mmCIF file of C-alpha atoms and ligand atoms in Angstrom:
data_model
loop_
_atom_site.group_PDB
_atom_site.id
_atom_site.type_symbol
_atom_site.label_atom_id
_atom_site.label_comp_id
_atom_site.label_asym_id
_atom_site.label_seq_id
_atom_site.Cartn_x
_atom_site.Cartn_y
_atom_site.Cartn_z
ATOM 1 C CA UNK A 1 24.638 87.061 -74.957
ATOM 2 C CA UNK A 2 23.447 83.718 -74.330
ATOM 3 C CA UNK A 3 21.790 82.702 -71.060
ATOM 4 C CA UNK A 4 24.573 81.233 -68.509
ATOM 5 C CA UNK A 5 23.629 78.781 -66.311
ATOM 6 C CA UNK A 6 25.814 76.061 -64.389
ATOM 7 C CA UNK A 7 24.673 74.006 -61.596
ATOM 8 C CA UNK A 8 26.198 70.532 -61.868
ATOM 9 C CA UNK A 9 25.064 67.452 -60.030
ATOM 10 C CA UNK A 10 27.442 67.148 -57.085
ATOM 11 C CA UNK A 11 26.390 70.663 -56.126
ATOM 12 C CA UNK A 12 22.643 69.883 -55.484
ATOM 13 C CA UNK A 13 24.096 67.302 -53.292
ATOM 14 C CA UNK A 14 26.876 68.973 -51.863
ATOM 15 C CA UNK A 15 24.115 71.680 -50.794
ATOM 16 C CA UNK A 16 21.584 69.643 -49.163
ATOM 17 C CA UNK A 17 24.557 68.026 -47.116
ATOM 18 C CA UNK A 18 25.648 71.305 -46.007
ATOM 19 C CA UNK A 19 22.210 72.387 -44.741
ATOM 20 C CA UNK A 20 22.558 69.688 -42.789
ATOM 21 C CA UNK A 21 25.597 69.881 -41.612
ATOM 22 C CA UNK A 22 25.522 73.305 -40.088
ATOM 23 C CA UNK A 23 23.177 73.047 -37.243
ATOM 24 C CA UNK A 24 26.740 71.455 -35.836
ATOM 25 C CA UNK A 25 28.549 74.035 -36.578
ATOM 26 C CA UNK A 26 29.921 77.215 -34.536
ATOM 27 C CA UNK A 27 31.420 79.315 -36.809
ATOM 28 C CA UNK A 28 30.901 80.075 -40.654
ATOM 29 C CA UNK A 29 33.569 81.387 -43.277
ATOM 30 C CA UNK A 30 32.452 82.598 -46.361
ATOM 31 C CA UNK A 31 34.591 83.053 -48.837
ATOM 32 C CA UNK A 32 34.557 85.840 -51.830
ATOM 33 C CA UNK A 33 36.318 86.736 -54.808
ATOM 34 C CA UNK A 34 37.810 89.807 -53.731
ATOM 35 C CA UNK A 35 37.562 90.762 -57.686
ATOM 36 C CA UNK A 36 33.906 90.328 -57.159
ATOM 37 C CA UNK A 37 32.769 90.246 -54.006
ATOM 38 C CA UNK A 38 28.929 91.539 -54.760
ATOM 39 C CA UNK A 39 28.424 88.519 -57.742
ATOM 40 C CA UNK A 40 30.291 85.734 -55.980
ATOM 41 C CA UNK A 41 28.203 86.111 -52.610
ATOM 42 C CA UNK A 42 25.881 83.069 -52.457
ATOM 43 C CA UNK A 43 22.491 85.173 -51.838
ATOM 44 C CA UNK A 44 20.731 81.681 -49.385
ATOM 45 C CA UNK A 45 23.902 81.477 -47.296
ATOM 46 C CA UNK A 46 22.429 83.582 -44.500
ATOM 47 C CA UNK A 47 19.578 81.861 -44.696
ATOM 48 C CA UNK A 48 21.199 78.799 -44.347
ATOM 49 C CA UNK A 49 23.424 79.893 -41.264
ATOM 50 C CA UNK A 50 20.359 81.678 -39.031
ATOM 51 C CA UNK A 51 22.353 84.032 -37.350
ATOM 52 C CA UNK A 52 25.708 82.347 -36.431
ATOM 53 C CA UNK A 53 28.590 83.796 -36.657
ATOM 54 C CA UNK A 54 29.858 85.096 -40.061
ATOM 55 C CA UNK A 55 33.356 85.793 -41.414
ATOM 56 C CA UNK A 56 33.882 87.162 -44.801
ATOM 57 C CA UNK A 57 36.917 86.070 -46.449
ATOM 58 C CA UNK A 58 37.749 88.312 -49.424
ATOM 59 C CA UNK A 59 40.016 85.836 -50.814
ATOM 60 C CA UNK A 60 42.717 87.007 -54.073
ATOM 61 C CA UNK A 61 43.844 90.190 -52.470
ATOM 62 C CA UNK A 62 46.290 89.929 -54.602
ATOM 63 C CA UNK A 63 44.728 90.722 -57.331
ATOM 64 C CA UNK A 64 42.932 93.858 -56.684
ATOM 65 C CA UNK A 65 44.264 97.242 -56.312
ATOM 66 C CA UNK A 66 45.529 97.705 -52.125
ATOM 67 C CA UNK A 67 43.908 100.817 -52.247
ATOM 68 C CA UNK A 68 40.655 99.054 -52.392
ATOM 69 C CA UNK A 69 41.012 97.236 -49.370
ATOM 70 C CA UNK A 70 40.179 100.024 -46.900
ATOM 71 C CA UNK A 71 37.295 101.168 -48.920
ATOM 72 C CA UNK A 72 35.703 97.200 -49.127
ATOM 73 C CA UNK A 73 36.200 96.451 -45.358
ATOM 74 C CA UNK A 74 34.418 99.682 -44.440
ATOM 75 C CA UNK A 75 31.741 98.892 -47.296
ATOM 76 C CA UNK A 76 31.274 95.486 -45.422
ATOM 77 C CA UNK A 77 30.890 97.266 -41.537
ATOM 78 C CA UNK A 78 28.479 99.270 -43.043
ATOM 79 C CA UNK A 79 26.367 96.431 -43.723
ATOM 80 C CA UNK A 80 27.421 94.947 -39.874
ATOM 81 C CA UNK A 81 29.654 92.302 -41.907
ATOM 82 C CA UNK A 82 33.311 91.396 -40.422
ATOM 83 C CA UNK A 83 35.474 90.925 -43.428
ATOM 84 C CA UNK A 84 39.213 90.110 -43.806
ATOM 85 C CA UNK A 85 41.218 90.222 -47.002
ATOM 86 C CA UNK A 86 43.348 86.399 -47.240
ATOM 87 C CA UNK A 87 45.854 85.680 -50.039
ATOM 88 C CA UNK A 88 45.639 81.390 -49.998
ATOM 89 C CA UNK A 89 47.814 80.973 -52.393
ATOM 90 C CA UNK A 90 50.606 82.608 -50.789
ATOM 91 C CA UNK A 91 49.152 82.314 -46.823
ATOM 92 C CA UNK A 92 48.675 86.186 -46.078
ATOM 93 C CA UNK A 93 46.270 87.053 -43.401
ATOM 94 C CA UNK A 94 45.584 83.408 -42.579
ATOM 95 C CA UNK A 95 46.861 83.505 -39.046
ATOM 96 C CA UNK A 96 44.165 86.101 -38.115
ATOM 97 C CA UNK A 97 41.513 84.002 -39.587
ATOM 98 C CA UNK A 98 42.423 80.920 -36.992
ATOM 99 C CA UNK A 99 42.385 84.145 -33.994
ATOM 100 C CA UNK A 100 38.953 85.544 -35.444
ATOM 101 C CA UNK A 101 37.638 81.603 -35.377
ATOM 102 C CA UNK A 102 38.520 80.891 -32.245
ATOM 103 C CA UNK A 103 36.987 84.618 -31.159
ATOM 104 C CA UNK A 104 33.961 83.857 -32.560
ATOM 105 C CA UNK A 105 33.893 80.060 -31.395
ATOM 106 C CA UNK A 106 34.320 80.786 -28.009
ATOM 107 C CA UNK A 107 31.039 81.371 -26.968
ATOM 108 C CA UNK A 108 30.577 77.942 -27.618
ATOM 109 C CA UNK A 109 32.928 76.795 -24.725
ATOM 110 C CA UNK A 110 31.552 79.408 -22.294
ATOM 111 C CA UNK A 111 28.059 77.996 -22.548
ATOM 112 C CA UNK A 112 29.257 74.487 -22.043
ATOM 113 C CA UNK A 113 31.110 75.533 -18.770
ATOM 114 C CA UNK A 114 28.245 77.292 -17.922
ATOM 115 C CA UNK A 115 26.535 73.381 -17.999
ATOM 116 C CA UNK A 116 29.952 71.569 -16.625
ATOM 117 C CA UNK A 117 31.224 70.242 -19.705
ATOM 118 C CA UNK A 118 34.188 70.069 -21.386
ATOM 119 C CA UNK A 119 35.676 72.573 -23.722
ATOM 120 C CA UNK A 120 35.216 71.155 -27.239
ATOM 121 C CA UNK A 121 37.153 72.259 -30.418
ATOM 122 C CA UNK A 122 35.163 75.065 -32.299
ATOM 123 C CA UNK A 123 33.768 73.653 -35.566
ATOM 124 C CA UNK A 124 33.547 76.044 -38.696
ATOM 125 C CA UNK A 125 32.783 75.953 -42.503
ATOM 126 C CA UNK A 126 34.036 77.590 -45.471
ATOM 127 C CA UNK A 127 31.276 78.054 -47.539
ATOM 128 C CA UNK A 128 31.800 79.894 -51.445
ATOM 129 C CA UNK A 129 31.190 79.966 -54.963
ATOM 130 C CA UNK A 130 33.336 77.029 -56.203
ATOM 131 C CA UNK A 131 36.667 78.254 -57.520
ATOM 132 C CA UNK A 132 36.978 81.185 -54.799
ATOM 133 C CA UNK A 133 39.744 79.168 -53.177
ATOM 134 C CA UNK A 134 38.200 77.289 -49.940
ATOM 135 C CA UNK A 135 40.779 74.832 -50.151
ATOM 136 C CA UNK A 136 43.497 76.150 -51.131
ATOM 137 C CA UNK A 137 42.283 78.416 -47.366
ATOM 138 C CA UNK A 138 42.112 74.962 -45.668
ATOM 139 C CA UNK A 139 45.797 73.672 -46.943
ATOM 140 C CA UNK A 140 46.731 77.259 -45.729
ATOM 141 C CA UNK A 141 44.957 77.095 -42.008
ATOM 142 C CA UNK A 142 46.691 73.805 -41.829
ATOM 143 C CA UNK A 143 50.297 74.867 -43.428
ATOM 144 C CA UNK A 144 50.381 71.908 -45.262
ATOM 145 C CA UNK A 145 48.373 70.150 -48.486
ATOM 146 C CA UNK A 146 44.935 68.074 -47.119
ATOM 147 C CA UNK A 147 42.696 69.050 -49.951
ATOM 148 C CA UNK A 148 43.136 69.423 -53.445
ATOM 149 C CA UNK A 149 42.977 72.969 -54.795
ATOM 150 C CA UNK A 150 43.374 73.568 -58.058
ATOM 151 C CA UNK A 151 42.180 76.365 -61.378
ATOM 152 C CA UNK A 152 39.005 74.700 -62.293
ATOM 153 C CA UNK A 153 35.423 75.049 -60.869
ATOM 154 C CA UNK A 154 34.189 71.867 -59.323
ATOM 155 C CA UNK A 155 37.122 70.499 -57.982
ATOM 156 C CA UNK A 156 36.241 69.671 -54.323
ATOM 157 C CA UNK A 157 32.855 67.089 -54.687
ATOM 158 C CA UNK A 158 32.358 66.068 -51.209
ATOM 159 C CA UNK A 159 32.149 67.609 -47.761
ATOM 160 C CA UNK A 160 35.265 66.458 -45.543
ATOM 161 C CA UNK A 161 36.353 67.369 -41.919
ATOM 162 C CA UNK A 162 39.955 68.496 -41.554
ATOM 163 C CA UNK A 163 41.392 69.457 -37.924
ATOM 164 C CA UNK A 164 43.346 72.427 -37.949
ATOM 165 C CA UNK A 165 44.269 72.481 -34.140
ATOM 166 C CA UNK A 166 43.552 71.013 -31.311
ATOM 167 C CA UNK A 167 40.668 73.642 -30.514
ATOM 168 C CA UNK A 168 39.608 74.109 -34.310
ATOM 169 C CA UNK A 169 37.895 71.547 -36.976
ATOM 170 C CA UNK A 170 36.943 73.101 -40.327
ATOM 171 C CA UNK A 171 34.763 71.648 -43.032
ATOM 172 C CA UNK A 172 35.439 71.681 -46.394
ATOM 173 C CA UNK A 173 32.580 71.728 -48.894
ATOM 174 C CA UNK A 174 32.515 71.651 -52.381
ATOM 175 C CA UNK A 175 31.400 75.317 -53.569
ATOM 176 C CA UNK A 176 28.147 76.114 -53.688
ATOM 177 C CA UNK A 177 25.859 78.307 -56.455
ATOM 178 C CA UNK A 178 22.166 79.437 -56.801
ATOM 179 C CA UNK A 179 20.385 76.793 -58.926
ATOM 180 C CA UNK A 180 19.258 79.925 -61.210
ATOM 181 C CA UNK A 181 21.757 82.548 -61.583
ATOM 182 C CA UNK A 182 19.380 85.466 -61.633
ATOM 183 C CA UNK A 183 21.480 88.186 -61.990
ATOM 184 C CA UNK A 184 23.358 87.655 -66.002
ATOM 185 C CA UNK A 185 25.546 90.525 -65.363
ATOM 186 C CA UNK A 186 27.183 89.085 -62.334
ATOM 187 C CA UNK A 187 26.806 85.385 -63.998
ATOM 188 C CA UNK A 188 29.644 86.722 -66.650
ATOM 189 C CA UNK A 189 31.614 88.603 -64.234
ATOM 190 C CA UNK A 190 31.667 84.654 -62.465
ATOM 191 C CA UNK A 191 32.370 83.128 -65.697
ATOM 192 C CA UNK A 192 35.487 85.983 -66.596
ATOM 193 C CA UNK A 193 37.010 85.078 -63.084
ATOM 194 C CA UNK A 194 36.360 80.927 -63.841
ATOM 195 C CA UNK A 195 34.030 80.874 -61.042
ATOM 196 C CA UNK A 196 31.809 78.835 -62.474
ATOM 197 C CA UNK A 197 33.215 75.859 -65.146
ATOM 198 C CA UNK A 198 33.819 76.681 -68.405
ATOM 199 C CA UNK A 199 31.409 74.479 -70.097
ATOM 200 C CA UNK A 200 28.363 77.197 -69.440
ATOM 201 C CA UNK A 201 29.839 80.025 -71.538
ATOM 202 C CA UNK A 202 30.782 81.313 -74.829
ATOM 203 C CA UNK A 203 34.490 82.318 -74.194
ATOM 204 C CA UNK A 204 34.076 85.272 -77.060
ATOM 205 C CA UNK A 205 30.633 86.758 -75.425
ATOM 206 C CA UNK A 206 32.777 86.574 -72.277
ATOM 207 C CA UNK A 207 35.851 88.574 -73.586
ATOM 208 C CA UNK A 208 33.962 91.137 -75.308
ATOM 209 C CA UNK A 209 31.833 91.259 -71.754
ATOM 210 C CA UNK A 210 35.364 91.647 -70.328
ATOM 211 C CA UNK A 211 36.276 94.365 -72.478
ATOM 212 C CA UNK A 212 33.065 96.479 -71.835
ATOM 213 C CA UNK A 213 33.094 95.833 -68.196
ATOM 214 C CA UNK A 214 36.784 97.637 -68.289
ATOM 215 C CA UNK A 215 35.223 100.505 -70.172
ATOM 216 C CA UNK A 216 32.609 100.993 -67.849
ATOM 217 C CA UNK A 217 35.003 101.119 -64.581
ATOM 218 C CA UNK A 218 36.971 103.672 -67.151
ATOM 219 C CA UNK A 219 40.265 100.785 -67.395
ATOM 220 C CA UNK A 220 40.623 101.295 -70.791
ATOM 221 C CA UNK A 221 44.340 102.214 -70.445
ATOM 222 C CA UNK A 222 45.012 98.860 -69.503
ATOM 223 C CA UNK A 223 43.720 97.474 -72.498
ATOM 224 C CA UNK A 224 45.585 100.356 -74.810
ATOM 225 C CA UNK A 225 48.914 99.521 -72.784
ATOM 226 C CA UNK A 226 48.939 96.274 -73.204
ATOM 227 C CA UNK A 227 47.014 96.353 -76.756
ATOM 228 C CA UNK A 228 47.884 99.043 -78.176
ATOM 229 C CA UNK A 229 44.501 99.187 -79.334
ATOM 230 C CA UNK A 230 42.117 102.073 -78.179
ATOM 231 C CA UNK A 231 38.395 100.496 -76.463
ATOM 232 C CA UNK A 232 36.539 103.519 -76.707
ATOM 233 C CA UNK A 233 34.058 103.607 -79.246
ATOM 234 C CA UNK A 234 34.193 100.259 -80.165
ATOM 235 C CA UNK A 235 32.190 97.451 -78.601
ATOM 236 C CA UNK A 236 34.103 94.544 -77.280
ATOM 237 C CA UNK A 237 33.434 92.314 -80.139
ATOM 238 C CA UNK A 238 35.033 94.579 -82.383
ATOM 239 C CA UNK A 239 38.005 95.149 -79.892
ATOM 240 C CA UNK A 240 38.331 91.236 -80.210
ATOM 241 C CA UNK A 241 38.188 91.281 -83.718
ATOM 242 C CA UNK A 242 40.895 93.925 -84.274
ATOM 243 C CA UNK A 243 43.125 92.084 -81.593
ATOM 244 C CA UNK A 244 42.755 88.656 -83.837
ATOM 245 C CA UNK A 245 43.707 90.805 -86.708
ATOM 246 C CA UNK A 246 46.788 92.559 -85.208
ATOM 247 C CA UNK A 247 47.875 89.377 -83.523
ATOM 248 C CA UNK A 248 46.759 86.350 -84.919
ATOM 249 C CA UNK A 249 45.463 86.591 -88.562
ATOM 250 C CA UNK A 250 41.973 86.855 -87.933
ATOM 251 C CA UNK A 251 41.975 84.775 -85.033
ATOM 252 C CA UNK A 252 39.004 85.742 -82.894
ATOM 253 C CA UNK A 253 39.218 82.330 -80.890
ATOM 254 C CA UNK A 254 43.111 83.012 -79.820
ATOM 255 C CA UNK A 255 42.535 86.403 -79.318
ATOM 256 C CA UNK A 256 39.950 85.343 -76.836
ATOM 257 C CA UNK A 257 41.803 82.983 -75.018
ATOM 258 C CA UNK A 258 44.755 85.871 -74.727
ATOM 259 C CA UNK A 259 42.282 88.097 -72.984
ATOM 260 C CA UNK A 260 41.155 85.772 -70.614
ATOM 261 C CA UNK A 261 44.053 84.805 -70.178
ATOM 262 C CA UNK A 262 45.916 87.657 -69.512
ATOM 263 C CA UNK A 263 42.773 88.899 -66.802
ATOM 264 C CA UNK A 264 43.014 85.464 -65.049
ATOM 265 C CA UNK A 265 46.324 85.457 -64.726
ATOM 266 C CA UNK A 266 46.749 89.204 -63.814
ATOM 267 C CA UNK A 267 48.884 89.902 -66.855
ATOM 268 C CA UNK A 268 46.816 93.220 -66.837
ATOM 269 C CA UNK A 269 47.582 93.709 -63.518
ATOM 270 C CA UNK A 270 45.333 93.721 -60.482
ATOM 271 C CA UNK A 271 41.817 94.239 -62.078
ATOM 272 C CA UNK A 272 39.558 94.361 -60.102
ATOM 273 C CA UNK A 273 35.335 94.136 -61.993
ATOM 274 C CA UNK A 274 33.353 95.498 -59.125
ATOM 275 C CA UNK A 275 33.819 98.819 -57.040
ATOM 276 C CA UNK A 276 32.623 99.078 -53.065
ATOM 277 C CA UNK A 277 30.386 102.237 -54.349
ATOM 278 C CA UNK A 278 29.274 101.194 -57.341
HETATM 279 N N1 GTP B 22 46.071 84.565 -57.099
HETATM 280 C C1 GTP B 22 45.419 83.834 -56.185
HETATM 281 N N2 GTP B 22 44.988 82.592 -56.481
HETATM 282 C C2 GTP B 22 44.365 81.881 -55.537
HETATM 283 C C3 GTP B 22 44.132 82.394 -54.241
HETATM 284 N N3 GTP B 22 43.478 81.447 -53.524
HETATM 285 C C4 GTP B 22 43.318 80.393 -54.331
HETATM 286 N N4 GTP B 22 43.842 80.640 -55.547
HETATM 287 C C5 GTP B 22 43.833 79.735 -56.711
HETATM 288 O O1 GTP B 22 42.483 79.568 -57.125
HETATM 289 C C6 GTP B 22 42.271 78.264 -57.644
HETATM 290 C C7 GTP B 22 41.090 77.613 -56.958
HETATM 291 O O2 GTP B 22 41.400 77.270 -55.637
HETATM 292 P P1 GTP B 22 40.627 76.124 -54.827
HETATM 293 O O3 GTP B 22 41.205 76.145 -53.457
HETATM 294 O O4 GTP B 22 40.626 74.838 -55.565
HETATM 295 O O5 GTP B 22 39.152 76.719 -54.827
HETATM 296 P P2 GTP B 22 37.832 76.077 -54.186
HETATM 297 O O6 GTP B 22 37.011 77.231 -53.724
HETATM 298 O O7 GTP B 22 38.153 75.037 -53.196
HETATM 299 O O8 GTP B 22 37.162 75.442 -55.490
HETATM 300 P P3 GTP B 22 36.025 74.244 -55.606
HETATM 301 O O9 GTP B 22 36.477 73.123 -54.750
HETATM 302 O O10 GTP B 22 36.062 73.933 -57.061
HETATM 303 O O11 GTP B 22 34.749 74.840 -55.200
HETATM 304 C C8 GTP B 22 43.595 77.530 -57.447
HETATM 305 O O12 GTP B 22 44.291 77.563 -58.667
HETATM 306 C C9 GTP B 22 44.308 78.340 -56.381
HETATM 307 O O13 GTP B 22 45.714 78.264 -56.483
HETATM 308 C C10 GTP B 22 44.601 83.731 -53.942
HETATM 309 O O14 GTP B 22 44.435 84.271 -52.854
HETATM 310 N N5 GTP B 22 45.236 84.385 -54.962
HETATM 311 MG MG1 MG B 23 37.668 73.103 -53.114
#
């Protein structure tokens, strides 16, 4: 497997802004892929926040199994983490998010009665892995489209202020990654769920990762449903080259593309590529 590495220009920026930015800020969102939520947590964020508050989105809940949800958010209290599954696309479990802002904001306001002032709306940040769906979040907080949101990594560049309410401002930032990704196995688990832009990998190293990652989390009926070809003891280069055979002539390319395909847009169903135990 090739080294993957992907740290575009706008994100060295985009970072340094943020660092800035949130000494001004009261309340921090960080978003996760709730198909990875180990590899797409940024590993600096709570450095970068020194000790304010911190929500965990776990964002795509719809494409994980629901009877993972109990077993993440009790995997996240065990750490002392609040986390809250959010579908953006389709706005579930976004009204909570504005309640658990404004919980977690209001400090804020009590300290500045404390000194006679005026309440002030609470100021937060979503803060993620780029792809992980911050804006398509915002658009959903807001119930209507401010930022663009869209399948590609990279797609916000700059940070911009949105008000939600009258008592909540949110920033969106473009999404933020380690200048080094450290950690290759969770750098291909980004690059199978396009968190990370498609210019770092090689689409067939990532497939056949695919396929052994759905061994090793024993999935391989999905793959023989859909396939009708058996994983097990095969290595997912092989797998790839008997699906281009069966389906496309020899095709390893297009037989690629169909396997990413079909995980990214849960034609397999809700796959999930990391387990809260494992
Ligand atoms: N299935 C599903 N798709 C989602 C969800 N949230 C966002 N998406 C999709 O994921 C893609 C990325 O969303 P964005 O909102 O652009 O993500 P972002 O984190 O702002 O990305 P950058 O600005 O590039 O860092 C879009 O195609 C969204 O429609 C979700 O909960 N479920
Ligand atoms: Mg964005």
């Amino acid at each position: 497997m090739s080294i993957i590495q992907w740290y575009p220009g706008h994100i060295s920026k985009a970072e340094r802004q943020l660092k800035e930015q949130i000494k001004n800020i009261d309340v921090i969102f960080e978003v996760l892929d709730a198909r990875i939520p180990i590899a797409s947590h940024h590993p600096n964020i709570d450095r970068w926040i020194e000790g304010k508050p911190k929500i965990i989105v776990l964002n795509r809940m719809d494409m994980i199994p629901e009877t993972l949800y109990k077993k993440w958010l009790s995997w996240f209290k065990e750490k002392g983490e609040t986390a809250h599954f959010t579908n953006a696309k389709q706005g579930k479990g976004i009204k909570f998010l504005n309640q658990l802002a404004q919980e977690a904001g209001n400090l804020v306001n009590i300290k500045r009665a404390h000194r006679g002032m005026k309440p002030r709306p609470i100021r937060a940040v979503v803060i993620g892995f780029p792809n992980v769906g911050k804006s398509a979040l915002i658009n959903r907080l807001l119930g209507r489209k401010v930022v663009i949101s869209a399948r590609r990594a990279g797609v916000t560049r700059q940070l911009r202020w949105i008000r939600i309410s009258k008592t909540i401002e949110l920033l969106d930032a473009p999404g933020v990654i380690p200048v080094k990704l450290e950690n290759q196995k969770d750098a291909v688990k980004l690059a199978i769920c396009e968190d990370i832009g498609e210019a770092a990998y090689d689409n067939q190293q990532v497939a056949a990762a695919l396929i052994d990652f759905l061994l090793e989390l024993n999935f391989e009926n999905i793959l023989k449903l859909r396939y009708k070809i058996d994983p097990l003891n095969i290595t997912g280069e092989e797998y790839i080259e008997k699906l281009g055979n069966n389906l496309y002539r020899g095709d390893k390319e297009r037989a690629t593309i169909q396997l990413l395909n079909d995980f990214r847009k849960g034609m397999m169903g809700c796959v999930p590529l990391e387990l809260p135990n494992s």
